[in-house]
Each structure stands twice: as structure tokens, then as C-alpha cells.
Coordinates of C-alpha atoms in Angstrom, one line a residue:
M1 CA -186.1 -88.4 -54.1
N2 CA -184.8 -90.4 -51.5
P3 CA -181.0 -90.7 -51.6
T4 CA -178.9 -94.0 -53.1
Q5 CA -178.0 -95.6 -49.4
V6 CA -174.6 -96.7 -50.0
L7 CA -173.1 -99.3 -47.9
L8 CA -169.0 -98.4 -47.7
L9 CA -167.2 -101.6 -46.2
C10 CA -163.8 -101.1 -44.9
G11 CA -161.6 -103.2 -42.6
G12 CA -161.5 -106.8 -43.5
G13 CA -159.8 -108.0 -40.9
G14 CA -156.3 -109.3 -42.8
A15 CA -153.1 -108.3 -43.1
E16 CA -154.1 -105.0 -44.4
H17 CA -157.1 -103.8 -42.0
E18 CA -155.9 -100.7 -40.9
V19 CA -154.4 -99.2 -44.5
S20 CA -158.3 -100.2 -45.6
L21 CA -159.4 -97.9 -42.7
V22 CA -157.6 -95.2 -44.1
S23 CA -158.9 -95.5 -47.6
A24 CA -162.0 -95.8 -46.3
N25 CA -161.6 -91.9 -44.9
Y26 CA -161.0 -90.8 -48.0
V27 CA -163.5 -92.5 -49.8
E28 CA -166.2 -91.6 -47.3
S29 CA -164.9 -87.8 -47.3
E30 CA -165.3 -87.5 -51.0
L31 CA -169.1 -89.4 -51.1
R32 CA -169.7 -86.8 -48.7
K33 CA -169.4 -84.4 -51.7
L34 CA -172.6 -85.9 -53.5
P35 CA -175.7 -84.6 -52.3
S36 CA -177.3 -87.7 -53.8
V37 CA -176.0 -90.2 -51.7
S38 CA -176.4 -91.1 -48.4
V39 CA -173.0 -93.1 -46.7
I40 CA -173.4 -96.1 -44.1
R41 CA -170.2 -97.4 -43.0
V42 CA -169.4 -100.9 -41.8
E43 CA -166.4 -102.3 -40.6
L44 CA -165.3 -106.3 -40.8
T45 CA -163.8 -106.1 -37.5
K46 CA -160.5 -107.8 -36.8
E47 CA -162.4 -110.6 -34.4
N48 CA -165.8 -109.1 -33.6
G49 CA -168.0 -109.2 -36.5
W50 CA -169.2 -106.1 -38.9
K51 CA -169.7 -103.0 -36.7
D52 CA -171.1 -99.5 -37.7
M53 CA -169.2 -96.3 -36.7
D54 CA -171.1 -96.9 -33.1
G55 CA -170.2 -100.1 -32.4
Q56 CA -173.7 -101.5 -33.3
D57 CA -173.7 -105.7 -34.9
C58 CA -174.2 -105.2 -38.5
R59 CA -175.6 -108.2 -40.8
L60 CA -175.9 -108.2 -44.8
N61 CA -179.0 -110.0 -45.6
M62 CA -179.7 -111.5 -49.3
D63 CA -182.9 -109.3 -49.6
K64 CA -180.3 -106.0 -50.1
T65 CA -181.0 -105.0 -46.4
L66 CA -178.7 -104.0 -43.6
N67 CA -179.3 -104.8 -39.9
I68 CA -177.8 -102.0 -37.6
G69 CA -178.5 -103.2 -34.1
N70 CA -182.4 -103.6 -34.1
E71 CA -183.1 -101.3 -37.4
T72 CA -182.9 -102.5 -40.5
V73 CA -182.2 -100.6 -43.9
S74 CA -182.2 -101.2 -47.2
I75 CA -179.1 -100.9 -49.2
D76 CA -178.7 -99.3 -53.2
Y77 CA -174.9 -99.9 -53.7
V78 CA -171.5 -101.3 -52.1
I79 CA -168.5 -100.0 -51.9
P80 CA -166.1 -102.7 -50.4
C81 CA -162.7 -100.6 -49.4
I82 CA -160.6 -103.8 -48.5
H83 CA -157.3 -104.4 -49.6
G84 CA -156.3 -108.0 -49.6
F85 CA -158.6 -110.4 -48.4
P86 CA -161.6 -110.4 -48.7
G87 CA -162.0 -106.8 -50.8
E88 CA -159.4 -108.2 -53.3
T89 CA -159.7 -111.5 -53.5
G90 CA -163.4 -112.1 -54.7
D91 CA -164.6 -113.3 -51.6
I92 CA -166.7 -110.3 -50.5
Q93 CA -167.7 -109.8 -54.6
S94 CA -169.5 -113.3 -54.7
L95 CA -171.2 -112.4 -51.4
L96 CA -172.3 -109.0 -52.7
E97 CA -173.4 -111.2 -56.3
L98 CA -175.6 -113.5 -54.7
A99 CA -177.3 -110.7 -52.8
G100 CA -177.8 -109.0 -55.9
L101 CA -176.1 -105.5 -54.8
P102 CA -174.7 -103.6 -57.3
Y103 CA -170.9 -102.9 -56.4
M104 CA -168.0 -100.7 -56.9
G105 CA -165.0 -102.9 -58.3
C106 CA -164.3 -105.9 -60.5
D107 CA -166.3 -108.9 -60.3
S108 CA -165.3 -112.2 -58.5
S109 CA -163.8 -113.9 -61.4
A110 CA -161.3 -111.0 -62.2
S111 CA -160.5 -110.3 -58.6
I112 CA -159.5 -114.1 -58.0
V113 CA -157.3 -114.3 -61.3
C114 CA -155.4 -110.8 -60.2
F115 CA -155.0 -111.5 -56.4
N116 CA -152.9 -114.2 -57.7
K117 CA -149.7 -113.8 -59.3
I118 CA -149.5 -116.5 -61.0
T119 CA -152.7 -116.4 -62.6
S120 CA -152.0 -113.1 -63.6
K121 CA -148.8 -114.3 -65.2
L122 CA -150.2 -117.1 -67.1
W123 CA -153.2 -114.4 -68.4
F124 CA -150.4 -111.9 -69.1
D125 CA -148.6 -114.6 -71.2
A126 CA -151.6 -115.7 -73.2
I127 CA -152.8 -112.1 -74.2
G128 CA -148.8 -110.9 -75.4
I129 CA -147.7 -108.8 -72.6
P130 CA -144.0 -108.8 -71.4
N131 CA -143.3 -109.3 -67.9
T132 CA -140.3 -110.8 -65.7
P133 CA -139.0 -114.2 -65.9
Y134 CA -140.9 -116.0 -63.2
V135 CA -140.8 -119.6 -61.9
F136 CA -144.1 -121.0 -59.3
L137 CA -143.6 -122.8 -56.5
T138 CA -146.6 -125.1 -55.8
E139 CA -145.2 -127.0 -52.5
N140 CA -143.1 -126.3 -49.5
T141 CA -140.6 -128.7 -50.0
S142 CA -137.2 -129.2 -50.6
E143 CA -138.0 -129.5 -54.2
S144 CA -139.1 -126.4 -54.4
V145 CA -136.3 -124.9 -52.5
V146 CA -133.9 -126.3 -55.2
K147 CA -136.4 -124.9 -58.0
A148 CA -136.1 -121.4 -56.5
E149 CA -131.9 -121.9 -56.0
E150 CA -131.5 -123.2 -59.6
A151 CA -133.4 -119.5 -60.5
F152 CA -130.9 -117.6 -58.7
D153 CA -128.0 -119.6 -60.4
R154 CA -129.5 -118.2 -63.9
W155 CA -130.7 -114.9 -62.7
G156 CA -128.8 -113.6 -59.5
A157 CA -131.1 -111.8 -57.2
L158 CA -134.8 -112.7 -57.0
F159 CA -137.7 -111.6 -55.4
I160 CA -139.7 -114.5 -54.1
K161 CA -143.2 -113.5 -53.2
A162 CA -146.7 -115.2 -51.4
A163 CA -148.8 -115.7 -54.6
C164 CA -151.9 -114.7 -53.5
Q165 CA -151.2 -111.2 -51.0
G166 CA -151.5 -107.6 -51.7
S167 CA -149.3 -104.6 -51.0
S168 CA -146.0 -106.2 -51.0
V169 CA -146.7 -108.7 -48.0
G170 CA -144.7 -111.9 -48.1
C171 CA -142.3 -110.4 -50.3
Y172 CA -138.9 -111.2 -49.8
K173 CA -135.9 -109.5 -52.2
V174 CA -132.7 -111.8 -52.4
T175 CA -129.3 -111.3 -52.8
E176 CA -127.6 -113.6 -51.2
K177 CA -128.1 -117.5 -52.7
T178 CA -128.0 -118.3 -48.6
G179 CA -131.0 -116.6 -48.4
V180 CA -133.2 -118.2 -50.9
K181 CA -134.5 -121.5 -48.1
D182 CA -136.1 -118.9 -45.8
A183 CA -137.7 -116.4 -48.2
V184 CA -139.0 -119.6 -49.3
K185 CA -140.0 -120.9 -46.3
N186 CA -141.5 -117.3 -45.1
A187 CA -143.7 -116.7 -48.1
F188 CA -145.2 -120.0 -47.8
T189 CA -146.7 -119.0 -44.3
Y190 CA -148.3 -116.3 -46.4
S191 CA -150.2 -118.2 -49.1
N192 CA -150.2 -122.1 -50.6
Q193 CA -148.5 -121.0 -53.8
V194 CA -145.1 -118.8 -54.2
L195 CA -143.4 -116.9 -57.3
V196 CA -140.1 -116.4 -57.7
E197 CA -139.1 -113.8 -60.1
K198 CA -136.3 -112.5 -61.8
A199 CA -134.9 -109.1 -59.9
V200 CA -134.4 -106.5 -62.5
R201 CA -133.3 -103.0 -61.4
P202 CA -136.0 -101.0 -63.0
R203 CA -138.1 -98.0 -62.3
E204 CA -141.6 -98.2 -61.3
L205 CA -144.4 -97.2 -63.1
E206 CA -148.0 -97.3 -62.4
L207 CA -150.9 -96.4 -64.2
A208 CA -154.5 -95.9 -63.3
A209 CA -157.4 -97.6 -65.6
Y210 CA -161.0 -97.0 -64.4
H211 CA -164.2 -96.5 -66.5
F212 CA -165.7 -93.0 -66.2
D213 CA -169.3 -92.5 -67.9
G214 CA -169.0 -96.2 -69.5
K215 CA -165.6 -95.2 -70.8
V216 CA -162.3 -97.1 -70.1
I217 CA -159.7 -94.1 -69.0
V218 CA -155.7 -94.9 -69.1
T219 CA -153.6 -92.2 -67.4
N220 CA -150.2 -91.5 -68.6
P221 CA -148.1 -93.5 -65.7
G222 CA -146.8 -92.0 -62.6
E223 CA -142.9 -93.3 -60.4
I224 CA -142.3 -94.3 -57.6
C225 CA -139.1 -93.4 -56.3
S226 CA -137.6 -95.7 -53.2
P227 CA -134.4 -95.5 -51.8
E228 CA -131.4 -96.9 -53.7
D229 CA -131.3 -100.8 -53.4
S230 CA -134.5 -101.1 -52.1
F231 CA -138.0 -102.0 -53.1
Y232 CA -141.5 -100.6 -52.5
T233 CA -142.3 -102.4 -49.4
Y234 CA -145.8 -102.4 -47.4
E235 CA -143.9 -100.2 -45.0
E236 CA -142.7 -97.8 -47.8
K237 CA -146.3 -97.6 -49.7
Y238 CA -148.3 -96.7 -46.2
S239 CA -145.8 -95.9 -43.2
T240 CA -146.0 -91.9 -42.2
G241 CA -141.8 -91.9 -42.3
S242 CA -141.7 -93.6 -46.0
H243 CA -138.6 -92.2 -47.6
S244 CA -140.1 -93.3 -51.0
L245 CA -141.4 -90.2 -53.4
T246 CA -144.0 -90.2 -56.1
T247 CA -145.0 -88.4 -58.7
V248 CA -147.3 -87.8 -61.6
E249 CA -145.0 -86.3 -64.2
P250 CA -142.4 -88.8 -64.6
T251 CA -139.1 -87.4 -66.2
N252 CA -137.0 -89.6 -69.0
L253 CA -139.6 -91.4 -70.5
T254 CA -140.0 -91.6 -74.0
D255 CA -143.3 -91.1 -76.0
E256 CA -143.1 -95.0 -77.1
Q257 CA -142.3 -96.1 -73.5
I258 CA -145.7 -94.5 -72.3
A259 CA -147.4 -95.1 -75.5
Q260 CA -146.6 -99.3 -74.4
M261 CA -147.6 -99.0 -71.2
R262 CA -150.7 -97.3 -71.8
D263 CA -151.4 -99.8 -74.1
Y264 CA -150.7 -102.9 -72.2
A265 CA -152.6 -101.2 -69.2
E266 CA -155.7 -101.1 -71.5
K267 CA -155.3 -104.6 -73.0
A268 CA -155.0 -106.2 -69.6
F269 CA -158.0 -103.9 -68.4
V270 CA -160.2 -104.8 -71.2
H271 CA -159.2 -108.8 -71.7
L272 CA -159.2 -109.2 -67.8
K273 CA -162.5 -107.9 -68.0
L274 CA -161.9 -105.6 -65.2
K275 CA -164.3 -103.3 -64.0
D276 CA -164.1 -99.8 -62.5
L277 CA -161.0 -99.3 -61.0
S278 CA -157.2 -100.3 -61.3
R279 CA -153.8 -99.6 -60.8
I280 CA -151.6 -101.2 -63.4
D281 CA -147.9 -101.2 -62.1
F282 CA -144.9 -101.5 -64.6
F283 CA -141.0 -102.2 -64.4
L284 CA -139.2 -100.3 -67.0
T285 CA -135.9 -102.0 -67.1
S286 CA -132.0 -100.1 -68.1
D287 CA -132.3 -101.4 -71.3
G288 CA -135.8 -99.9 -71.7
D289 CA -137.9 -102.9 -71.6
V290 CA -141.3 -102.3 -70.5
L291 CA -142.7 -104.6 -68.1
L292 CA -146.1 -105.4 -66.4
N293 CA -145.3 -106.1 -62.5
E294 CA -149.0 -106.8 -61.4
I295 CA -152.6 -105.4 -61.3
N296 CA -154.1 -104.1 -58.1
T297 CA -158.1 -104.4 -58.0
Y298 CA -158.4 -102.1 -55.0
P299 CA -155.7 -99.7 -55.3
G300 CA -154.9 -97.7 -52.2
M301 CA -156.9 -94.9 -51.3
T302 CA -154.9 -93.4 -48.6
P303 CA -153.3 -89.4 -49.1
I304 CA -150.4 -90.3 -50.4
S305 CA -151.7 -93.1 -53.1
M306 CA -150.9 -93.1 -56.5
F307 CA -154.7 -94.0 -57.6
P308 CA -156.6 -90.8 -57.0
K309 CA -153.6 -88.9 -57.6
L310 CA -153.4 -90.3 -61.2
M311 CA -157.1 -89.6 -61.8
E312 CA -157.3 -86.2 -60.4
H313 CA -154.5 -84.9 -62.7
N314 CA -156.2 -86.9 -65.5
G315 CA -158.8 -84.2 -64.8
H316 CA -161.5 -86.5 -63.2
T317 CA -162.2 -85.2 -59.5
F318 CA -162.7 -88.3 -57.3
S319 CA -166.2 -87.3 -56.1
D320 CA -167.4 -87.4 -59.7
Y321 CA -165.5 -90.5 -60.6
L322 CA -167.4 -92.2 -57.4
E323 CA -170.8 -91.0 -58.5
S324 CA -170.1 -92.1 -62.2
C325 CA -169.4 -95.8 -60.7
I326 CA -172.7 -95.4 -58.8
H327 CA -175.1 -94.6 -62.1
S328 CA -173.5 -97.2 -63.7
G329 CA -174.0 -100.1 -61.4
L330 CA -177.4 -98.8 -60.3
N331 CA -178.7 -98.4 -64.3
K332 CA -177.0 -102.4 -64.8
R333 CA -178.8 -103.7 -62.1

């Protein structure tokens, strides 16, 4: 029997290009453990189009084939290992859906909803999942700055975030009212919509929610412990000099808090029609309130990332999980 030809897409050319390559290294190493799979890795470069690992030009065709230089190969399944644009935005998913290719991860509509912090919060409200108080800004105007300053007056410290970015890109913590204007201005350089949230001083907890053999699996939470008076920035997530710590066995959580997080995570996964994988992030306030922060439809897969750690702590090896996704995708084709 011929091996399943898996196309591993990585890079993307966006703000999270480099970390997508690191995640792809891990995913590729796990795919290589599967004797039934053959892997072709293609990078969506920043400036030179699609390239294979030998630097040859690549093009994905609508007949489920891939041109690699002068060669054409058939593709059975795609893993879009791309953080941010275009991997979590619904763009690459729309292309694969048009080509009729099965792929790992959420579909285009779920990706679009979850990547936009405004639409995702509207969904959380609609299905009854508590989240942090917020204000939406849709125009980069002086009126928007006034709305953000009024939010500061109500809540004190704020997070001002680009609505359509991942991994804390375009996210600013504001502790002085004089800093609101610049934060709004800077956030709008990353997105045409901005979210203003009440800054809480929480514990940051993350759950993996994923499909395995057709079932929805939700893990217990892991915890991010960032330095005092800071938050989990892009640099803290991925830098080798990060001062943040992660644990898959956090202490001082009640059974009720864990059950709440797992219930909310499964509810979000099911109602937002997520597929294959997600990392669902929560805040736990000093008052014991559980608040859903955000959903990542393609979480980090680096050696220090929480998603694969939580999955393996839950008893599933990552290579078995990938094999389950591939089999499910091929059977639904």
C-alpha cells in the first residue's frame, strides 16, 4: 500500500512566521514516526512564494496535486502548521476547501470567528460563557480614544488589543491613562478593529481541547506563571530567554474550578464547531471567577508549548494524535 502523502505547510509570511517554522519542526518529527505517512514540507516564505526544503518553487493545484519544480505529486492530506495569518484566519482553510483537500484543524468559518477577538467574545456571550468586560473600537478616531479612556476610568488598568492578531501581537497593557492614546494607535496598526478589556490580575490557565478517534477530549488545565506585574507576551511565549514557567499540574485549584473550565472549554469547542485541535485559555481571578480569555485554533507546537504537553499528560502521544486526525480526515473525504 502506498503511504499517505501529507503536505506540511509552514511559515506564512506573517508576524508569527519564525515560530511557525519551529512548530513545524516538531510536527514533522512526530509525523516521521508514522510508517504509513510520507511528508512533504513546504514553506510559505515571506517574499519568495512557496518553497520546498531544497528551495524549489511549489504550487498547489485544484486537482489535489503539488508542483515541486518540474515534478508533480499527488497530495492526500494537509497540515497547515501556520500561526496567525494565513493559518488561523480561515484563508488557507478556504483554499484547501476549494481544492477538496482534507486538512488538520478548524474549518474556515470557525477559524475566522476565533481569530477575531470581537466575534469570539460575542459568541462567548451568546452561549453563556463568562469572559472579561470589554469595549469594541471599530475606527481609529479621537472618539475611539475617548471610549478607551472612559473604560480606563471605569476599570483602571486595561489591555488594548488588535482584534485580529495572535500570540499577544499588538497587545498592550495600560496602567496610566496617559498611555491609552498611544496603545489605541499602535493596536490599530495591527488590525482594523481593537478590543479594550478590563485588566484583571488573574492566574492564566490553559486547556487542550481536541478530537481523538472521533471523540472530543478536554484536558485538565495547565498554568502559565509569568513574572510579577507582566503578562504573557509574544517574547515570553517563544523566546529562549523567557522568564515564564509552565506546569501541567497546577496547584491550589478546586475541583469546581477545574470542572467549570472543562465544561466551558467543551461548550466552546462544540458550539463554535471546532475541529481536531484548540488551546482554550482562561483567567482565574483573585475572587475565584473563571473567565474565558481566548481560543487558539492552531496553538504553538514548540518544545515549550502547552498544547502538546497537556495532550501527552492526558495519555495521548502526539504521533498517535496526528495519525488519528489523518485517518479521520481521509475517512470523511
